[in-house]
PDB file of C-alpha atoms and ligand atoms in Angstrom:
ATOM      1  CA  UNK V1495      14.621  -9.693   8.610  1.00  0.00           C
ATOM      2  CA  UNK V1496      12.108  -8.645   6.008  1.00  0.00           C
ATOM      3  CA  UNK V1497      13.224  -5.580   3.494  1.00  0.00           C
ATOM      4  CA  UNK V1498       9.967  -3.855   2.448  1.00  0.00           C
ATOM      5  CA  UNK V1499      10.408  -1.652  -0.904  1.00  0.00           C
ATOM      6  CA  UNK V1500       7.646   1.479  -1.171  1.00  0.00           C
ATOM      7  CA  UNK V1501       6.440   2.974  -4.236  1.00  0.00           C
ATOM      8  CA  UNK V1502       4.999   6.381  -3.652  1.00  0.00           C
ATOM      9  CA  UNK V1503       4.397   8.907  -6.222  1.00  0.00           C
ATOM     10  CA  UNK V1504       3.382  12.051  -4.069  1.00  0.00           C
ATOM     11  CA  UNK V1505       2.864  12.881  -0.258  1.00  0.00           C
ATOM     12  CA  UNK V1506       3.922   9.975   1.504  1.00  0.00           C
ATOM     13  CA  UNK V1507       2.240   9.988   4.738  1.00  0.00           C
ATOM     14  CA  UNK V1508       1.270   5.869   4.313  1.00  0.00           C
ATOM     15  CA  UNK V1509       5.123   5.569   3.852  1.00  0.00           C
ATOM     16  CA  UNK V1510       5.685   7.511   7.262  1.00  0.00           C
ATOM     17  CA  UNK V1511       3.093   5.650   9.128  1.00  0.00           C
ATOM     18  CA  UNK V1512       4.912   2.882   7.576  1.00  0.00           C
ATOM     19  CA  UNK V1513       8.130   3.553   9.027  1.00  0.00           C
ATOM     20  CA  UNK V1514       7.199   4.943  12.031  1.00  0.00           C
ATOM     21  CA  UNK V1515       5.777   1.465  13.066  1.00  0.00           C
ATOM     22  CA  UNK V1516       8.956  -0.145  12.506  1.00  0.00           C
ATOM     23  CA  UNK V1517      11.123   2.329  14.714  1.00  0.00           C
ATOM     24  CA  UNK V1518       8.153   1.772  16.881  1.00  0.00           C
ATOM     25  CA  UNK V1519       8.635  -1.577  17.292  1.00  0.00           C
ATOM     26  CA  UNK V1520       4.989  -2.289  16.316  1.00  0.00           C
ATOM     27  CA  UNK V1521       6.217  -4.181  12.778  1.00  0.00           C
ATOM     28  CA  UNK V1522       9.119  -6.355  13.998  1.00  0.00           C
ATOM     29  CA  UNK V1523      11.806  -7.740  11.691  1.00  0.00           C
ATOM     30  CA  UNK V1524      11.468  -5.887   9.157  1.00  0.00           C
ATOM     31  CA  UNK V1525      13.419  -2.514   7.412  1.00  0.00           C
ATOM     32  CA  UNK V1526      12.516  -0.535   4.353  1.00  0.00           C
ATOM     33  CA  UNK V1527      15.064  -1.581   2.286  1.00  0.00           C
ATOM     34  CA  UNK V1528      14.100   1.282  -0.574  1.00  0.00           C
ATOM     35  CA  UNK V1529      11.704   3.838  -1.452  1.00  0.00           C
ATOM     36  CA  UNK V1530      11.401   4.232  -4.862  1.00  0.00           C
ATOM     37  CA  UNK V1531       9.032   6.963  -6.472  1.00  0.00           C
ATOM     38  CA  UNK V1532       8.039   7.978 -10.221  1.00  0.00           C
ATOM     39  CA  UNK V1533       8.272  11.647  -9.050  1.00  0.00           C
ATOM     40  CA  UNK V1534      11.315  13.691  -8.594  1.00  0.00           C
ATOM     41  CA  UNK V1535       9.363  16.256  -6.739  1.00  0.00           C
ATOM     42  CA  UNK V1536       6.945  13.897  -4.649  1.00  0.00           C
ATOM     43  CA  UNK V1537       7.439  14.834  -0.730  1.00  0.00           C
ATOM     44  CA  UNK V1538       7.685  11.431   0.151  1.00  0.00           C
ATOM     45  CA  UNK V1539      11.251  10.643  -1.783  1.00  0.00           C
ATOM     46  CA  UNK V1540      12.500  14.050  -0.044  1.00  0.00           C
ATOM     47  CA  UNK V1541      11.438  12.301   3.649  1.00  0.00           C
ATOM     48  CA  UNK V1542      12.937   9.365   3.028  1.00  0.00           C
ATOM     49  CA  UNK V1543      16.196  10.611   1.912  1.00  0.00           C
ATOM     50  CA  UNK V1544      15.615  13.286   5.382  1.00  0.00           C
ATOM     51  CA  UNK V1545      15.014   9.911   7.252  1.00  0.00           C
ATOM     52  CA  UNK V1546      18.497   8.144   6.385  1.00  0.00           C
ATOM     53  CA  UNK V1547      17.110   5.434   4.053  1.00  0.00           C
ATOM     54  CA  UNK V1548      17.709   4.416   0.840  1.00  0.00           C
ATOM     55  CA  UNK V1549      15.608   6.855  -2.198  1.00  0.00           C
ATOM     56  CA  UNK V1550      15.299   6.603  -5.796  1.00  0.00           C
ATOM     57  CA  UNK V1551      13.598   8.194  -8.398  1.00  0.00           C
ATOM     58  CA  UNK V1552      12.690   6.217 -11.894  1.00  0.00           C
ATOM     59  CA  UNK V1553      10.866   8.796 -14.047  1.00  0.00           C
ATOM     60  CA  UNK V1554       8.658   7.137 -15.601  1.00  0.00           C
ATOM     61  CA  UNK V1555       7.271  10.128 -17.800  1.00  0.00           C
ATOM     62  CA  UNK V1556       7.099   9.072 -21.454  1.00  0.00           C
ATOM     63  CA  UNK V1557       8.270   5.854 -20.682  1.00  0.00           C
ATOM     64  CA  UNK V1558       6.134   2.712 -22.255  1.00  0.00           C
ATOM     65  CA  UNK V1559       4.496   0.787 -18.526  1.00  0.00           C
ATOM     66  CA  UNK V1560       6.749  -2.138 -18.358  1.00  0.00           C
ATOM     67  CA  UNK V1561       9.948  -0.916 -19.328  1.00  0.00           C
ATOM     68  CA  UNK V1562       9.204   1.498 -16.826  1.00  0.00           C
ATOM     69  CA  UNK V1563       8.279  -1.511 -14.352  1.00  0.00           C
ATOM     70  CA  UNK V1564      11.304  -3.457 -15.037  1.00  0.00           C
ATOM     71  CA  UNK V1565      13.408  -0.829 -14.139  1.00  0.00           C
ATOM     72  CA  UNK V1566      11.388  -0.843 -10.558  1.00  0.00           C
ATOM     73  CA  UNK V1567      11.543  -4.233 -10.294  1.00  0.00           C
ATOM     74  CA  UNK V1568      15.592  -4.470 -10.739  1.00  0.00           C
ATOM     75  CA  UNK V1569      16.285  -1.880  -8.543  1.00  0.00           C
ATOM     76  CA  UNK V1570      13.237  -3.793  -5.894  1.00  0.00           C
ATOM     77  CA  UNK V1571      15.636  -7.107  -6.684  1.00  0.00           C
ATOM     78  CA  UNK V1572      18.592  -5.404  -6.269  1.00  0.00           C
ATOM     79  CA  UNK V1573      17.881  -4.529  -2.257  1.00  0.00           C
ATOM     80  CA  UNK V1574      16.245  -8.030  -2.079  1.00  0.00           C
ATOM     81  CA  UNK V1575      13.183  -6.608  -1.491  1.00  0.00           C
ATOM     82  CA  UNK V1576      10.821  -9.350  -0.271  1.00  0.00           C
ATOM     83  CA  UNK V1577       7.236  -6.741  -0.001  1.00  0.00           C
ATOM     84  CA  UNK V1578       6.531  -3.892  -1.859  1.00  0.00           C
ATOM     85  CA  UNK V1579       3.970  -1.651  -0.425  1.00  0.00           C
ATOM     86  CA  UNK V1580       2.351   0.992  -2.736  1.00  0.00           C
ATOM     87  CA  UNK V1581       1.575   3.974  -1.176  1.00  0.00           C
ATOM     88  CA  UNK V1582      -0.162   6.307  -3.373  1.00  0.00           C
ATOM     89  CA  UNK V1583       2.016   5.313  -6.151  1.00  0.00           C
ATOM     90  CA  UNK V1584      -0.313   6.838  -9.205  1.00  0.00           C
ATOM     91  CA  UNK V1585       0.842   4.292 -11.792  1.00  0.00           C
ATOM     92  CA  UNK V1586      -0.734   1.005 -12.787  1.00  0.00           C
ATOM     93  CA  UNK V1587       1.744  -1.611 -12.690  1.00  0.00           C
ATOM     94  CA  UNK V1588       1.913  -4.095 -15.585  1.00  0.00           C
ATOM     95  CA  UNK V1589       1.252  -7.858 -15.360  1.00  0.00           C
ATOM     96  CA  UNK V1590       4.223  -8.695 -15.956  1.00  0.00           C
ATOM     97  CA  UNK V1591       5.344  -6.846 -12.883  1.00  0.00           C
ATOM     98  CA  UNK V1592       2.634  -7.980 -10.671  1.00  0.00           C
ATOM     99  CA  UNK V1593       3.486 -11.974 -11.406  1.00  0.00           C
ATOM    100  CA  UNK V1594       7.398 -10.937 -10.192  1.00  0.00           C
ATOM    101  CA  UNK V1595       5.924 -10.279  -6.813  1.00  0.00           C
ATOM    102  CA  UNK V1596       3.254 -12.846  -6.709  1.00  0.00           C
ATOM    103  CA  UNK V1597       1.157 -11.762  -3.311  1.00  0.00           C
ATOM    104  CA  UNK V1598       4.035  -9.847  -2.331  1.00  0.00           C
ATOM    105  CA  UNK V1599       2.796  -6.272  -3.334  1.00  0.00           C
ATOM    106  CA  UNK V1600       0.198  -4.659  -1.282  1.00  0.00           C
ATOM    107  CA  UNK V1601      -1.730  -1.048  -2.402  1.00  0.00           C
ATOM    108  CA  UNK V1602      -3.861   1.026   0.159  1.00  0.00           C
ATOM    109  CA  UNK V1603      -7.324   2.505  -1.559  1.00  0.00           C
ATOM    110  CA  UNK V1604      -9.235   4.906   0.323  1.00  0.00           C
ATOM    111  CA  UNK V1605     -12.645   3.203   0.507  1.00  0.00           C
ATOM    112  CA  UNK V1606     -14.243   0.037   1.122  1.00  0.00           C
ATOM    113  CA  UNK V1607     -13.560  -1.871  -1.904  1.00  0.00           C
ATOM    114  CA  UNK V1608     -15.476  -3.147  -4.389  1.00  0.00           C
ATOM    115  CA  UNK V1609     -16.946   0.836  -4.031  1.00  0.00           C
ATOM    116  CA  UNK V1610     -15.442   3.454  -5.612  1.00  0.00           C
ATOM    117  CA  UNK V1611     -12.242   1.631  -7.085  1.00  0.00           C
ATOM    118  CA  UNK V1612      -9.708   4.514  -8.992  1.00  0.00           C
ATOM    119  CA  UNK V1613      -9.615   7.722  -8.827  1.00  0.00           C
ATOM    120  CA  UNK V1614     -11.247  10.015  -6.353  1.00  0.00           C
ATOM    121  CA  UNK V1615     -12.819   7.930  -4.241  1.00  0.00           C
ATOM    122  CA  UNK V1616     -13.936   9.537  -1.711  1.00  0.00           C
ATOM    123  CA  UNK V1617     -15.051  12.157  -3.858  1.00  0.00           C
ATOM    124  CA  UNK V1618     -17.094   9.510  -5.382  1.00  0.00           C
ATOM    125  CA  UNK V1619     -18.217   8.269  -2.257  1.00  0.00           C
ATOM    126  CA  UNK V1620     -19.855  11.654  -1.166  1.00  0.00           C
ATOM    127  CA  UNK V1621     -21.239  11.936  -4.216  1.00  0.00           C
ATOM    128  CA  UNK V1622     -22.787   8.849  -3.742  1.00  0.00           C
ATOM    129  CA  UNK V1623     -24.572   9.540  -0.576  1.00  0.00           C
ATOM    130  CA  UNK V1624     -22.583   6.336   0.858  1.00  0.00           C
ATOM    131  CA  UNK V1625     -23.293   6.638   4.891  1.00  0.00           C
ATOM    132  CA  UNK V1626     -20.155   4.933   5.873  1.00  0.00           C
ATOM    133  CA  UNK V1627     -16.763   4.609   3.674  1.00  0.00           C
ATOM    134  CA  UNK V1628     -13.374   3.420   4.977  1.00  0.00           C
ATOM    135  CA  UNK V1629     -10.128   1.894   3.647  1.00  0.00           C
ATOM    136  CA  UNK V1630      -8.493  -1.341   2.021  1.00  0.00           C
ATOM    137  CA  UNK V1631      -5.537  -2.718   1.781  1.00  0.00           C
ATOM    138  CA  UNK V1632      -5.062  -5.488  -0.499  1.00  0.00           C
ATOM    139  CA  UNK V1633      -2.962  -7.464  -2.474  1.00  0.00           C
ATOM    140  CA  UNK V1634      -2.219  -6.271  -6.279  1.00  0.00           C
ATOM    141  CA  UNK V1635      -3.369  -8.720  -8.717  1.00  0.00           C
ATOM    142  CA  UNK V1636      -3.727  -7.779 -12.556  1.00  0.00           C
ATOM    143  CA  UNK V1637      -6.906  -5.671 -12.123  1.00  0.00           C
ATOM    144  CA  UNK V1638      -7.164  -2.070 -10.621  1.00  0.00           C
ATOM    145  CA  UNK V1639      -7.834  -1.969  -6.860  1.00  0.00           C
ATOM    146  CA  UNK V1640      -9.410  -5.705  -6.817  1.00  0.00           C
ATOM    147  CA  UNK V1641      -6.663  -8.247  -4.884  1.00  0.00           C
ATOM    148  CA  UNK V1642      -7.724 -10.137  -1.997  1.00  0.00           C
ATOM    149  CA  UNK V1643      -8.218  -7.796   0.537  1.00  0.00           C
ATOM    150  CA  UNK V1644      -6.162  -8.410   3.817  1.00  0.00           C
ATOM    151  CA  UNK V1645      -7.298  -5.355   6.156  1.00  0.00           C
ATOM    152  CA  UNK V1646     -10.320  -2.442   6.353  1.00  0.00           C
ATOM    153  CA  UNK V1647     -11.607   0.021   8.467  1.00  0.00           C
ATOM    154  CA  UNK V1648     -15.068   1.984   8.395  1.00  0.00           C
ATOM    155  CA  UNK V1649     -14.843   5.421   8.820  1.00  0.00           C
ATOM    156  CA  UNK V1650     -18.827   7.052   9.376  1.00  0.00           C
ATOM    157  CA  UNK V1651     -19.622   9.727   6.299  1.00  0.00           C
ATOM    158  CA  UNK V1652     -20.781  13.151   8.284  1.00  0.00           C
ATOM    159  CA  UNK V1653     -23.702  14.921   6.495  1.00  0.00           C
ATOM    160  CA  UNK V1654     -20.959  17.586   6.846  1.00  0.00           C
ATOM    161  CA  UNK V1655     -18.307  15.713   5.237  1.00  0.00           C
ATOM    162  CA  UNK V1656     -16.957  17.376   1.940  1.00  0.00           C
ATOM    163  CA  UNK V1657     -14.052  15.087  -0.001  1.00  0.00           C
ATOM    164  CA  UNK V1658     -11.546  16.712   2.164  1.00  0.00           C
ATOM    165  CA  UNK V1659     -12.522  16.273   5.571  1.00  0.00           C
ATOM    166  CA  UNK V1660     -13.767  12.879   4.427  1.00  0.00           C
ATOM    167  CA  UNK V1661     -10.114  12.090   2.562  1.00  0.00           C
ATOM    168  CA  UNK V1662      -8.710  13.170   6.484  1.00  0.00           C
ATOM    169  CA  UNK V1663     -10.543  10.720   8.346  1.00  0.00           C
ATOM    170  CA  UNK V1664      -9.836   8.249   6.430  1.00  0.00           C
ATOM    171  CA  UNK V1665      -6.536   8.884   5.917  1.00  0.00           C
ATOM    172  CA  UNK V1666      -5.889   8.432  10.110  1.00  0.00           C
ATOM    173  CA  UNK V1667      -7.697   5.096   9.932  1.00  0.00           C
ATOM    174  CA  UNK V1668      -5.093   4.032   6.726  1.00  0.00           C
ATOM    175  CA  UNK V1669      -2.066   4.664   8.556  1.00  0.00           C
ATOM    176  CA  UNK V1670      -3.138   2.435  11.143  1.00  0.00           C
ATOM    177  CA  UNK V1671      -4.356  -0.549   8.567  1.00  0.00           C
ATOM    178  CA  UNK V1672      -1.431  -0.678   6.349  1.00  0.00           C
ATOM    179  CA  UNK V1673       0.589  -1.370   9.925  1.00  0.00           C
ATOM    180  CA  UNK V1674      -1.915  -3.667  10.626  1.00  0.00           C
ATOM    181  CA  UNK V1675      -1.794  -5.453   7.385  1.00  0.00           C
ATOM    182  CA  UNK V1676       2.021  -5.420   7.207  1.00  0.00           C
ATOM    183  CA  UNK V1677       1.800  -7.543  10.156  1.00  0.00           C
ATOM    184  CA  UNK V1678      -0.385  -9.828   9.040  1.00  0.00           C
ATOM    185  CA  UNK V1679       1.148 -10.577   5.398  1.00  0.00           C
ATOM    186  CA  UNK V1680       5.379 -10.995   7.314  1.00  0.00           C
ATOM    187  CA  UNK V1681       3.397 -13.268  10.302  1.00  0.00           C
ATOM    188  CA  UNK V1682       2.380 -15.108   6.987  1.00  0.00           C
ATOM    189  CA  UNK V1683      -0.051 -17.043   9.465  1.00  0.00           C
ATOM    190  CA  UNK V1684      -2.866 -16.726   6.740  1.00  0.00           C
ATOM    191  CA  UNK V1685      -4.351 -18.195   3.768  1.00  0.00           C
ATOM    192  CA  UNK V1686      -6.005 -16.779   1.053  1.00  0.00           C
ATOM    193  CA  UNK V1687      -9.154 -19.153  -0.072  1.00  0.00           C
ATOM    194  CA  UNK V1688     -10.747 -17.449  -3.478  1.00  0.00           C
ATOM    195  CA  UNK V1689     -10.766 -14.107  -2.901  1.00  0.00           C
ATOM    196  CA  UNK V1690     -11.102 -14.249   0.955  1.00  0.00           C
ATOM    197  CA  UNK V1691      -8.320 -14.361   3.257  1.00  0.00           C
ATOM    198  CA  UNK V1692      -8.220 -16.192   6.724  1.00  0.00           C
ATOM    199  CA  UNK V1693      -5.937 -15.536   9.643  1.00  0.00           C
ATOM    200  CA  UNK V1694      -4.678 -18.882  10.714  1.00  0.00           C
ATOM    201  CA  UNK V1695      -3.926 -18.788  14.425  1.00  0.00           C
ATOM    202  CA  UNK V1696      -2.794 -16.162  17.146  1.00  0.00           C
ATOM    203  CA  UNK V1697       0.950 -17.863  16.812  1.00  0.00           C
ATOM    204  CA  UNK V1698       2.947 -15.648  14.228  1.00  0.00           C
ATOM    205  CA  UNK V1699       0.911 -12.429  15.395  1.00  0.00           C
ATOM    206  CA  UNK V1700       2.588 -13.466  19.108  1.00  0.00           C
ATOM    207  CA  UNK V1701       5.724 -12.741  17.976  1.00  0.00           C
ATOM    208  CA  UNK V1702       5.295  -9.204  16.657  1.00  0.00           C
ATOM    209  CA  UNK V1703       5.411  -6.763  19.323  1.00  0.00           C
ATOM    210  CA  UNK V1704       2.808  -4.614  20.251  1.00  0.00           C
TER     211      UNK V1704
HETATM  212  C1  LIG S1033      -3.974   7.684   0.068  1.00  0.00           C
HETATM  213  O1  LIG S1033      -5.260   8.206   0.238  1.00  0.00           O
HETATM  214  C2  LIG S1033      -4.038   6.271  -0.445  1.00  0.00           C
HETATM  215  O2  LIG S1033      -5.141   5.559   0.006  1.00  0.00           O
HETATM  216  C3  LIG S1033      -4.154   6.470  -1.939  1.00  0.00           C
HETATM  217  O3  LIG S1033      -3.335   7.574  -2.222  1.00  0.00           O
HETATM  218  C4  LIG S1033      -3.216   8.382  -1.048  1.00  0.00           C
HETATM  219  C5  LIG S1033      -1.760   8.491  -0.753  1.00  0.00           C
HETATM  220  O4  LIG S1033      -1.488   9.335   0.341  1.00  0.00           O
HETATM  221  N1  LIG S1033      -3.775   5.268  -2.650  1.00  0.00           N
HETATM  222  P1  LIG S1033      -0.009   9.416   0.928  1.00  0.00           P
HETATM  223  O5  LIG S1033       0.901   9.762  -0.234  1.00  0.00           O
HETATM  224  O6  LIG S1033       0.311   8.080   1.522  1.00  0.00           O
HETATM  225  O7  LIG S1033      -0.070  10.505   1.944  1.00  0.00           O
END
């Protein structure tokens, strides 16, 4: 059994898509152990306590970054959390809480990275004029928004597409690739070469029901 920890800082709906799959069946062997968020007041701590599971808030206002981390991390340890998925968790983490979880943290960005990495993206990417923007989920490494990316989807940008109705679209196709990429990272049938990772064989994704 795998115990997934989730950072989120504000709405939450990765984390439901999250854990929807698993009581779906479509992510076998695997719970969230913990859902940890930097925000009292972020909707996604108040579902997960509505949902049963374990919830925690570490503030982390006015807190130097990795004392702030360290406190994650123990209480990530402390429910032997083997993945932590960040989903919109607004903080950067420190190194030294990145190399505690080495490829064992994954972060969902709403575009097709390298474009449009922080803030706004898909503000940025109508400002752009971008024709076609998308999702990535990826493991965390030091930088912002530039592990080795492990799953992404395309989503068309409508000459009527505004932020918002662009941020919507995408955000369907997200729920869908963090499951997907979830999958992929506890079937551990892959290898990362550079930057690029490479599905193996069809053999661990057998065993994960559809
Ligand atoms: C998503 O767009 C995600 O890509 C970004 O922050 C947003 C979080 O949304 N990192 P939610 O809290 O999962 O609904």
């Amino acid at each position: 059994m795998h115990n997934l920890g989730i950072l989120v800082s504000g709405r939450g709906s990765n984390f439901v898509a999250i854990a929807d799959s698993i009581d779906a069946g479509r992510i076998a062997d695997a719970r969230i152990a913990v859902v940890i968020s930097n925000k009292a007041d972020a909707a996604g701590i108040a579902t997960a306590r509505q949902r049963g599971l374990n919830a925690l808030v570490i503030p982390s206002k006015g807190k130097p970054r990795e004392e702030h981390d360290r406190e994650i991390a123990s209480a990530l340890k402390q429910h032997t959390v083997d993945l932590v998925c960040l989903a919109g968790y607004m903080r950067l983490l420190s190194p030294w809480f990145v190399q505690q979880f080495p490829r064992r943290i994954l972060n969902i960005h709403p575009s097709l990275l390298p474009a449009f990495p922080g803030l706004e993206a898909q503000e940025q990417a109508c400002v752009y004029g971008v024709k076609v923007s998308g999702c990535s989920v990826h493991f965390v490494d030091e930088e912002l928004d530039h592990g080795a990316i492990v799953v992404q989807k395309t989503v068309p940008v409508l000459d009527t597409d505004d932020e918002h109705t662009l941020a919507a679209r995408i955000l369907e196709q997200e729920h869908i690739a963090y499951t997907e990429a979830i999958r992929i990272v506890l079937g551990g049938n892959y290898e990362v070469r550079g930057r690029r990772l490479a599905k193996l064989s069809q053999k661990a994704e057998g065993r994960v029901q559809k």
